[in-house]
Amino acid sequence: MAENKNNRLPIYAVIFTVLLKLLFLLTHYIQEDAFITWRVAQNLLDYGVIGFNGETKISASTTHLYVFVSYLFNLVLGKEYFIEPLLIFNSILFTIGTLFLAHLTLKNPWHKAIFIVLIGILPPAVKISILGMEYGILFFLEMSLLYYGFSKGRKWALILLPILIMFTRIDTIIFLGIVFLVDIFWNRKIRWSYIWGGILGLLSVLSFNWLYFGELVNNTIVAKKLLYEHDFTFAQNLDYFLVSFGNFWGMLKLPGNFNPVTVIVLIFELLCFIYLVRQREKRNYFLWMIFIFGWVKQIIFISQKSLFDWYYWVPQLLLFVPVLIFVLEQKEKRNLWLSLLVVFYILPMTVFQTIHSIATGNGEWNYRRKIGLFLNSYEKDKNQWILLEPAGYVPYFSGLKTIDEVGLVDKQIQTEVKKDKAHYWLNTVKNRKPKYLLSYNNLFTGKDAAYYQAHYKLLKEFRIKDNLKSDNRILEKIYHLKPSGTDYNLYVKID
């Protein structure tokens, strides 16, 4: 009886962790790019087309599977009520994924339960669960593949899950490839079901892209590469790596080129991993998979100068897994080790993420969303165009047709980038003549000021300093401690 009760502990831990993380919904911290995916889903609902602006097809979202999931939530719950249920759904799936990971790496039910709670409240886990991105579904699918496919040997999982994983994000070929290589070296045999799953997954997503969008690779990847591509010297590349290393390799972003917390944690992760794999345990098979993937994914993306921090959430968590296992399985002074970990790392990280979520949620939901709501009220003709960056909150809440600076949601701007990268913004304004411009800069100063003054007028200024107020004194201090947002100038075309 007691044993059965203990076996339920991981399930209880899943429920407790999900409920605990739902408190972060109160911060309204939702990632900008989530609104791009949700607008694509609503475009599919309204026009029957996977796009962003009416009937024009474009892979504006990085994820196809999450677009379809978001579409279903919109269809069933309606546009006004789908967000919170979808965030809860993401959080549940992610936490079930941590349950599978606990089953793969731990034996003791108590250890599994503590593992699920502690890993679930780390900053990347909170962001995966609550920020509205596709990584909750992705983590669930990846851990399901390891658990059902490689631990339980279910052939259906080896075939079906790679297809779903690649439809979630095409860059998951890195994860699938690392798992394949470790499995080959470990078992000295080929799992043909997995081979077929990988082939079908790759063929499915590439065929879908080509037949529907007329492209092999998602437009988002092409657009970012086109705009952000630079030729760096070796010294510049090295400096860039050091800056990125400090910000993205660990879980805590700090200003400057050197992040001592990241370095200390990284060394401890390596030492814990080496300690664990020296023991002859079956779980080493999975530890090698997740640890090598964590390193390879981060190295590849940092080398490609990928600045967006969500690329690093899953690797950050997986690299930290050996630390939790090491601490939980200490036979002597386990409580001391666990207390030190919780007091000096887990709790500070959770506090940091709480402050970050409150401040960023204020800057995104209470500030940037208001710009979209203002435009939605001001402009009744939703066929009018706006040129801006980024393409999340403002287009979503304004309902206007959108040209974004990067070209994620509108391909025509990429043509301007190819023709004249230095002047593509001005050329787009001249050629497309959008009714609204939303800019970080004062367009009425500088060498092109005369053109903007002749054709546009300043409609409204949006200043982040005006948004750092609250009746709650603690919230107001947090807003000032970490102001989040950007000053904008909104211009409207002169008729």
CSV table of C-alpha atoms in Angstrom, one decimal, residues 43-435:
chain,number,residue,atom,x,y,z
A,43,ASN,CA,-5.6,33.8,-40.3
A,44,LEU,CA,-6.1,30.1,-41.1
A,45,LEU,CA,-9.4,30.3,-39.2
A,46,ASP,CA,-10.6,33.5,-41.0
A,47,TYR,CA,-9.2,32.9,-44.5
A,48,GLY,CA,-8.5,29.2,-44.7
A,49,VAL,CA,-4.9,30.2,-45.5
A,50,ILE,CA,-1.7,29.7,-43.4
A,51,GLY,CA,-0.5,33.2,-43.6
A,52,PHE,CA,-0.4,36.5,-41.8
A,53,ASN,CA,-2.1,39.1,-44.1
A,54,GLY,CA,-5.3,37.8,-45.5
A,55,GLU,CA,-5.1,35.3,-48.4
A,56,THR,CA,-1.3,35.5,-48.9
A,57,LYS,CA,0.4,32.3,-48.0
A,58,ILE,CA,3.6,32.6,-45.9
A,59,SER,CA,5.3,30.5,-43.2
A,60,ALA,CA,5.4,33.5,-40.8
A,61,SER,CA,5.6,31.1,-37.8
A,62,THR,CA,8.6,28.9,-37.1
A,63,THR,CA,6.3,26.0,-36.1
A,64,HIS,CA,3.6,24.3,-38.2
A,65,LEU,CA,2.3,21.9,-35.5
A,66,TYR,CA,1.8,24.6,-32.9
A,67,VAL,CA,0.0,26.7,-35.5
A,68,PHE,CA,-2.5,23.8,-36.0
A,69,VAL,CA,-2.8,23.3,-32.2
A,70,SER,CA,-3.4,27.1,-31.7
A,71,TYR,CA,-6.0,27.0,-34.6
A,72,LEU,CA,-7.9,24.2,-32.7
A,73,PHE,CA,-7.9,26.2,-29.5
A,74,ASN,CA,-9.2,29.3,-31.3
A,75,LEU,CA,-11.8,27.2,-33.1
A,76,VAL,CA,-13.1,25.6,-30.0
A,77,LEU,CA,-12.7,28.4,-27.4
A,78,GLY,CA,-12.9,31.5,-29.6
A,79,LYS,CA,-10.3,34.3,-30.1
A,80,GLU,CA,-11.1,36.0,-26.9
A,81,TYR,CA,-10.7,33.1,-24.6
A,82,PHE,CA,-8.1,30.7,-26.0
A,83,ILE,CA,-4.8,32.1,-24.6
A,84,GLU,CA,-5.0,31.1,-20.9
A,85,PRO,CA,-6.2,27.5,-21.7
A,86,LEU,CA,-3.5,27.1,-24.3
A,87,LEU,CA,-0.8,28.3,-21.8
A,88,ILE,CA,-2.1,25.9,-19.2
A,89,PHE,CA,-2.1,23.1,-21.9
A,90,ASN,CA,1.6,24.0,-22.7
A,91,SER,CA,2.5,23.9,-19.0
A,92,ILE,CA,0.9,20.5,-18.5
A,93,LEU,CA,2.6,19.0,-21.5
A,94,PHE,CA,6.0,20.3,-20.5
A,95,THR,CA,5.6,19.0,-17.0
A,96,ILE,CA,4.6,15.6,-18.2
A,97,GLY,CA,7.8,15.7,-20.3
A,98,THR,CA,9.8,16.2,-17.1
A,99,LEU,CA,8.0,13.2,-15.6
A,100,PHE,CA,9.2,11.1,-18.5
A,101,LEU,CA,12.7,12.5,-18.1
A,102,ALA,CA,12.5,11.6,-14.3
A,103,HIS,CA,11.5,8.0,-15.2
A,104,LEU,CA,14.5,7.8,-17.6
A,105,THR,CA,17.1,9.0,-15.1
A,106,LEU,CA,15.9,8.2,-11.6
A,107,LYS,CA,14.5,5.2,-9.7
A,108,ASN,CA,13.3,6.5,-6.3
A,109,PRO,CA,9.8,8.0,-6.5
A,110,TRP,CA,10.8,10.7,-4.0
A,111,HIS,CA,13.8,11.6,-6.1
A,112,LYS,CA,11.6,11.8,-9.2
A,113,ALA,CA,9.0,14.0,-7.4
A,114,ILE,CA,11.7,16.4,-6.1
A,115,PHE,CA,13.3,16.4,-9.6
A,116,ILE,CA,10.0,17.4,-11.3
A,117,VAL,CA,9.4,20.3,-8.9
A,118,LEU,CA,12.9,21.7,-8.9
A,119,ILE,CA,13.5,21.5,-12.6
A,120,GLY,CA,10.0,22.8,-13.2
A,121,ILE,CA,10.6,26.1,-11.4
A,122,LEU,CA,13.9,27.0,-13.1
A,123,PRO,CA,13.7,30.0,-15.4
A,124,PRO,CA,13.8,28.1,-18.7
A,125,ALA,CA,11.1,25.7,-17.5
A,126,VAL,CA,8.8,28.6,-16.5
A,127,LYS,CA,9.4,30.3,-19.9
A,128,ILE,CA,8.7,27.1,-21.8
A,129,SER,CA,5.5,26.6,-19.9
A,130,ILE,CA,4.0,30.1,-19.8
A,131,LEU,CA,5.4,32.3,-22.5
A,132,GLY,CA,3.2,30.8,-25.3
A,133,MET,CA,5.9,29.4,-27.5
A,134,GLU,CA,5.9,25.9,-29.0
A,135,TYR,CA,8.6,24.5,-26.6
A,136,GLY,CA,6.1,23.0,-24.2
A,137,ILE,CA,4.8,20.7,-26.9
A,138,LEU,CA,8.3,20.1,-28.3
A,139,PHE,CA,9.8,19.1,-24.9
A,140,PHE,CA,6.8,16.7,-24.4
A,141,LEU,CA,7.3,15.1,-27.8
A,142,GLU,CA,11.1,14.8,-27.4
A,143,MET,CA,10.9,13.2,-23.9
A,144,SER,CA,8.0,11.0,-25.1
A,145,LEU,CA,10.3,9.7,-27.9
A,146,LEU,CA,13.0,8.9,-25.4
A,147,TYR,CA,10.6,7.2,-23.0
A,148,TYR,CA,8.3,5.3,-25.3
A,149,GLY,CA,10.6,4.8,-28.2
A,150,PHE,CA,14.0,4.2,-26.7
A,151,SER,CA,13.2,3.0,-23.2
A,152,LYS,CA,10.0,1.1,-23.8
A,153,GLY,CA,10.8,0.1,-27.4
A,154,ARG,CA,7.5,1.1,-28.9
A,155,LYS,CA,7.8,1.1,-32.7
A,156,TRP,CA,4.8,3.5,-33.1
A,157,ALA,CA,6.7,6.1,-31.1
A,158,LEU,CA,9.9,5.7,-33.2
A,159,ILE,CA,7.9,6.3,-36.4
A,160,LEU,CA,5.2,8.8,-35.4
A,161,LEU,CA,7.0,11.1,-32.9
A,162,PRO,CA,9.9,12.1,-35.2
A,163,ILE,CA,7.3,13.3,-37.7
A,164,LEU,CA,5.5,15.4,-35.0
A,165,ILE,CA,8.8,16.7,-33.7
A,166,MET,CA,10.0,17.9,-37.1
A,167,PHE,CA,6.6,19.5,-37.8
A,168,THR,CA,7.0,21.4,-34.5
A,169,ARG,CA,10.4,22.8,-35.5
A,170,ILE,CA,12.6,21.8,-38.4
A,171,ASP,CA,15.8,22.5,-36.4
A,172,THR,CA,14.9,19.5,-34.2
A,173,ILE,CA,16.9,17.4,-36.7
A,174,ILE,CA,19.8,18.2,-34.4
A,175,PHE,CA,18.0,16.4,-31.5
A,176,LEU,CA,16.9,13.5,-33.6
A,177,GLY,CA,20.4,13.1,-35.1
A,178,ILE,CA,22.2,13.1,-31.7
A,179,VAL,CA,19.7,10.5,-30.4
A,180,PHE,CA,20.3,8.4,-33.5
A,181,LEU,CA,24.2,8.5,-33.1
A,182,VAL,CA,24.2,7.8,-29.4
A,183,ASP,CA,21.8,4.8,-29.9
A,184,ILE,CA,24.1,3.4,-32.7
A,185,PHE,CA,27.2,3.7,-30.6
A,186,TRP,CA,25.5,2.3,-27.5
A,187,ASN,CA,23.5,-0.6,-28.9
A,188,ARG,CA,25.6,-1.4,-32.0
A,189,LYS,CA,22.5,-1.9,-34.1
A,190,ILE,CA,20.2,0.2,-36.2
A,191,ARG,CA,16.6,0.8,-35.2
A,192,TRP,CA,15.0,0.8,-38.7
A,193,SER,CA,11.7,2.0,-37.3
A,194,TYR,CA,13.5,5.2,-36.2
A,195,ILE,CA,15.2,5.5,-39.5
A,196,TRP,CA,11.8,5.4,-41.3
A,197,GLY,CA,10.4,7.9,-38.7
A,198,GLY,CA,13.2,10.3,-39.4
A,199,ILE,CA,12.9,10.0,-43.2
A,200,LEU,CA,9.1,10.4,-43.1
A,201,GLY,CA,9.5,13.4,-40.7
A,202,LEU,CA,12.0,15.2,-43.0
A,203,LEU,CA,10.1,14.3,-46.2
A,204,SER,CA,6.8,15.4,-44.6
A,205,VAL,CA,7.9,18.8,-43.5
A,206,LEU,CA,9.9,19.6,-46.6
A,207,SER,CA,7.1,18.4,-48.9
A,208,PHE,CA,4.5,20.5,-46.9
A,209,ASN,CA,6.8,23.6,-47.2
A,210,TRP,CA,7.3,23.0,-50.9
A,211,LEU,CA,3.8,22.1,-51.9
A,212,TYR,CA,2.0,24.7,-49.8
A,213,PHE,CA,4.5,27.6,-49.6
A,214,GLY,CA,6.8,26.9,-52.6
A,215,GLU,CA,9.8,26.8,-50.3
A,216,LEU,CA,11.8,24.1,-48.6
A,217,VAL,CA,12.9,26.0,-45.5
A,218,ASN,CA,10.5,28.2,-43.4
A,219,ASN,CA,10.4,31.8,-44.4
A,220,THR,CA,11.4,32.9,-40.9
A,221,ILE,CA,14.8,31.2,-41.3
A,222,VAL,CA,15.4,32.7,-44.7
A,223,ALA,CA,14.3,36.2,-43.5
A,224,LYS,CA,16.5,36.2,-40.4
A,225,LYS,CA,19.5,34.9,-42.3
A,226,LEU,CA,19.1,37.6,-45.0
A,227,LEU,CA,18.8,40.5,-42.6
A,228,TYR,CA,21.2,39.5,-39.8
A,229,GLU,CA,24.0,38.1,-42.0
A,230,HIS,CA,27.4,39.7,-41.4
A,231,ASP,CA,31.0,39.1,-42.3
A,232,PHE,CA,33.0,39.0,-39.1
A,233,THR,CA,36.7,38.7,-38.5
A,234,PHE,CA,38.0,36.0,-36.3
A,235,ALA,CA,38.4,38.5,-33.4
A,236,GLN,CA,34.9,39.7,-33.9
A,237,ASN,CA,33.6,36.1,-33.9
A,238,LEU,CA,35.5,35.4,-30.7
A,239,ASP,CA,34.1,38.5,-29.0
A,240,TYR,CA,30.6,37.7,-30.1
A,241,PHE,CA,30.9,34.1,-28.8
A,242,LEU,CA,32.1,35.4,-25.4
A,243,VAL,CA,29.1,37.8,-25.1
A,244,SER,CA,26.7,35.1,-26.3
A,245,PHE,CA,28.2,32.5,-24.0
A,246,GLY,CA,27.6,34.6,-21.0
A,247,ASN,CA,24.0,35.4,-21.9
A,248,PHE,CA,22.7,32.1,-23.3
A,249,TRP,CA,24.7,29.2,-22.1
A,250,GLY,CA,23.5,29.5,-18.5
A,251,MET,CA,20.1,30.4,-17.1
A,252,LEU,CA,20.8,34.0,-15.9
A,253,LYS,CA,21.4,36.9,-18.2
A,254,LEU,CA,23.8,39.5,-16.8
A,255,PRO,CA,25.2,42.6,-18.5
A,256,GLY,CA,28.8,42.6,-19.8
A,257,ASN,CA,31.0,40.0,-21.5
A,258,PHE,CA,31.7,37.8,-18.5
A,259,ASN,CA,29.1,35.9,-16.5
A,260,PRO,CA,30.7,34.1,-13.6
A,261,VAL,CA,27.5,32.4,-12.6
A,262,THR,CA,27.3,30.7,-16.0
A,263,VAL,CA,30.9,29.6,-15.9
A,264,ILE,CA,30.6,28.1,-12.4
A,265,VAL,CA,27.3,26.3,-13.3
A,266,LEU,CA,28.8,25.0,-16.5
A,267,ILE,CA,31.8,23.5,-14.7
A,268,PHE,CA,29.6,21.9,-12.1
A,269,GLU,CA,27.3,20.5,-14.8
A,270,LEU,CA,30.4,18.9,-16.5
A,271,LEU,CA,31.7,17.5,-13.2
A,272,CYS,CA,28.3,16.0,-12.3
A,273,PHE,CA,27.9,14.5,-15.7
A,274,ILE,CA,31.4,12.9,-15.6
A,275,TYR,CA,30.7,11.5,-12.1
A,276,LEU,CA,27.4,10.0,-13.1
A,277,VAL,CA,28.5,8.4,-16.4
A,278,ARG,CA,31.4,6.7,-14.6
A,279,GLN,CA,28.8,4.6,-12.8
A,280,ARG,CA,27.6,1.7,-14.8
A,281,GLU,CA,23.9,2.6,-15.0
A,282,LYS,CA,21.4,2.0,-17.8
A,283,ARG,CA,20.4,5.7,-17.6
A,284,ASN,CA,23.8,6.7,-18.9
A,285,TYR,CA,22.4,5.9,-22.3
A,286,PHE,CA,19.9,8.8,-21.9
A,287,LEU,CA,22.3,11.1,-20.1
A,288,TRP,CA,24.7,10.9,-23.1
A,289,MET,CA,21.8,11.8,-25.4
A,290,ILE,CA,20.6,14.8,-23.6
A,291,PHE,CA,24.0,16.1,-22.5
A,292,ILE,CA,25.6,15.9,-26.0
A,293,PHE,CA,22.4,17.4,-27.5
A,294,GLY,CA,22.6,20.3,-25.0
A,295,TRP,CA,26.2,21.1,-26.0
A,296,VAL,CA,25.8,20.6,-29.7
A,297,LYS,CA,22.5,22.7,-30.0
A,298,GLN,CA,24.0,25.6,-28.1
A,299,ILE,CA,27.3,25.5,-30.1
A,300,ILE,CA,25.5,25.4,-33.4
A,301,PHE,CA,23.2,28.3,-32.6
A,302,ILE,CA,25.8,30.5,-31.0
A,303,SER,CA,28.1,29.9,-34.0
A,304,GLN,CA,25.2,31.0,-36.2
A,305,LYS,CA,24.8,34.2,-34.1
A,306,SER,CA,21.3,33.3,-33.0
A,307,LEU,CA,20.5,35.9,-30.4
A,308,PHE,CA,17.0,34.8,-29.4
A,309,ASP,CA,17.1,33.2,-26.0
A,310,TRP,CA,14.2,30.7,-26.6
A,311,TYR,CA,16.6,28.6,-28.8
A,312,TYR,CA,18.5,27.8,-25.6
A,313,TRP,CA,15.7,27.0,-23.1
A,314,VAL,CA,15.6,23.2,-23.7
A,315,PRO,CA,19.4,22.8,-23.8
A,316,GLN,CA,19.8,24.8,-20.6
A,317,LEU,CA,17.5,22.5,-18.7
A,318,LEU,CA,18.9,19.3,-20.1
A,319,LEU,CA,22.5,20.3,-19.2
A,320,PHE,CA,21.3,20.9,-15.7
A,321,VAL,CA,19.8,17.4,-15.3
A,322,PRO,CA,23.1,15.8,-14.1
A,323,VAL,CA,23.4,18.4,-11.3
A,324,LEU,CA,19.9,17.5,-9.9
A,325,ILE,CA,20.6,13.7,-10.2
A,326,PHE,CA,24.0,14.1,-8.5
A,327,VAL,CA,22.5,16.0,-5.5
A,328,LEU,CA,19.4,13.8,-5.1
A,329,GLU,CA,21.5,10.6,-5.0
A,330,GLN,CA,24.0,11.6,-2.5
A,331,LYS,CA,24.1,8.9,0.2
A,332,GLU,CA,25.8,11.1,2.8
A,333,LYS,CA,24.7,14.7,3.6
A,334,ARG,CA,22.1,14.6,0.9
A,335,ASN,CA,19.9,17.1,2.8
A,336,LEU,CA,22.8,19.5,3.1
A,337,TRP,CA,23.6,19.2,-0.7
A,338,LEU,CA,19.9,19.7,-1.5
A,339,SER,CA,19.6,22.6,0.8
A,340,LEU,CA,22.6,24.4,-0.6
A,341,LEU,CA,21.3,23.8,-4.2
A,342,VAL,CA,17.9,25.1,-3.3
A,343,VAL,CA,19.0,28.1,-1.2
A,344,PHE,CA,21.9,29.3,-3.4
A,345,TYR,CA,20.6,28.4,-6.9
A,346,ILE,CA,17.0,27.2,-7.3
A,347,LEU,CA,15.4,29.9,-5.2
A,348,PRO,CA,17.5,32.8,-6.5
A,349,MET,CA,16.8,31.6,-10.0
A,350,THR,CA,13.0,31.5,-9.3
A,351,VAL,CA,13.1,34.9,-7.6
A,352,PHE,CA,15.0,36.3,-10.6
A,353,GLN,CA,12.5,34.8,-13.0
A,354,THR,CA,9.6,36.2,-11.0
A,355,ILE,CA,11.0,39.7,-11.1
A,356,HIS,CA,11.8,39.3,-14.8
A,357,SER,CA,8.4,38.0,-15.6
A,358,ILE,CA,6.6,40.8,-13.7
A,359,ALA,CA,8.8,43.5,-15.3
A,360,THR,CA,8.7,42.1,-18.8
A,361,GLY,CA,5.0,41.3,-18.6
A,362,ASN,CA,4.4,45.0,-17.8
A,363,GLY,CA,6.5,46.1,-20.7
A,364,GLU,CA,4.8,43.7,-23.1
A,365,TRP,CA,1.2,43.3,-22.0
A,366,ASN,CA,0.6,46.7,-20.3
A,367,TYR,CA,2.6,48.7,-22.7
A,368,ARG,CA,3.2,47.2,-26.2
A,369,ARG,CA,-0.3,45.7,-26.2
A,370,LYS,CA,-1.8,49.1,-25.6
A,371,ILE,CA,-0.2,50.4,-28.8
A,372,GLY,CA,-2.1,47.7,-30.7
A,373,LEU,CA,-5.3,48.4,-28.8
A,374,PHE,CA,-4.9,52.2,-29.6
A,375,LEU,CA,-4.5,51.4,-33.3
A,376,ASN,CA,-7.4,49.0,-33.2
A,377,SER,CA,-9.7,51.7,-31.8
A,378,TYR,CA,-8.2,54.5,-34.0
A,379,GLU,CA,-8.2,52.7,-37.4
A,380,LYS,CA,-11.4,50.9,-38.3
A,381,ASP,CA,-10.2,49.8,-41.8
A,382,LYS,CA,-8.3,46.6,-41.1
A,383,ASN,CA,-7.0,46.5,-44.7
A,384,GLN,CA,-4.6,49.4,-43.9
A,385,TRP,CA,-0.9,48.6,-43.6
A,386,ILE,CA,1.6,49.3,-40.8
A,387,LEU,CA,5.4,49.0,-41.1
A,388,LEU,CA,7.1,48.1,-37.8
A,389,GLU,CA,9.2,45.7,-35.8
A,390,PRO,CA,8.5,43.3,-34.1
A,391,ALA,CA,5.4,41.7,-35.6
A,392,GLY,CA,3.8,40.3,-32.4
A,393,TYR,CA,1.7,42.4,-30.0
A,394,VAL,CA,0.9,45.4,-32.2
A,395,PRO,CA,-0.3,43.6,-35.3
A,396,TYR,CA,-2.2,41.1,-33.2
A,397,PHE,CA,-4.1,43.6,-31.2
A,398,SER,CA,-4.5,46.2,-33.9
A,399,GLY,CA,-5.7,43.8,-36.6
A,400,LEU,CA,-3.9,45.8,-39.3
A,401,LYS,CA,-2.1,44.3,-42.2
A,402,THR,CA,1.6,44.2,-41.4
A,403,ILE,CA,5.0,44.7,-42.9
A,404,ASP,CA,7.7,43.8,-40.4
A,405,GLU,CA,11.3,45.0,-40.8
A,406,VAL,CA,12.8,41.5,-40.8
A,407,GLY,CA,10.4,40.1,-43.4
A,408,LEU,CA,8.9,37.3,-41.2
A,409,VAL,CA,5.3,38.1,-42.1
A,410,ASP,CA,5.8,39.9,-45.4
A,411,LYS,CA,8.2,38.6,-48.1
A,412,GLN,CA,8.2,41.8,-50.3
A,413,ILE,CA,10.5,43.6,-47.9
A,414,GLN,CA,13.1,40.9,-48.5
A,415,THR,CA,13.3,42.0,-52.1
A,416,GLU,CA,14.2,45.5,-50.8
A,417,VAL,CA,16.9,44.1,-48.5
A,418,LYS,CA,18.5,42.3,-51.4
A,419,LYS,CA,18.4,45.3,-53.7
A,420,ASP,CA,19.7,47.9,-51.1
A,421,LYS,CA,20.1,46.7,-47.6
A,422,ALA,CA,21.3,50.1,-46.3
A,423,HIS,CA,18.1,51.9,-47.4
A,424,TYR,CA,15.5,49.1,-47.5
A,425,TRP,CA,13.3,50.7,-44.8
A,426,LEU,CA,12.9,54.0,-46.7
A,427,ASN,CA,12.5,52.2,-50.0
A,428,THR,CA,9.8,50.1,-48.6
A,429,VAL,CA,8.0,53.2,-47.3
A,430,LYS,CA,8.3,54.8,-50.8
A,431,ASN,CA,7.2,51.8,-52.7
A,432,ARG,CA,4.5,50.4,-50.5
A,433,LYS,CA,3.2,53.6,-48.9
A,434,PRO,CA,1.9,52.0,-45.6
A,435,LYS,CA,-0.6,54.2,-43.8
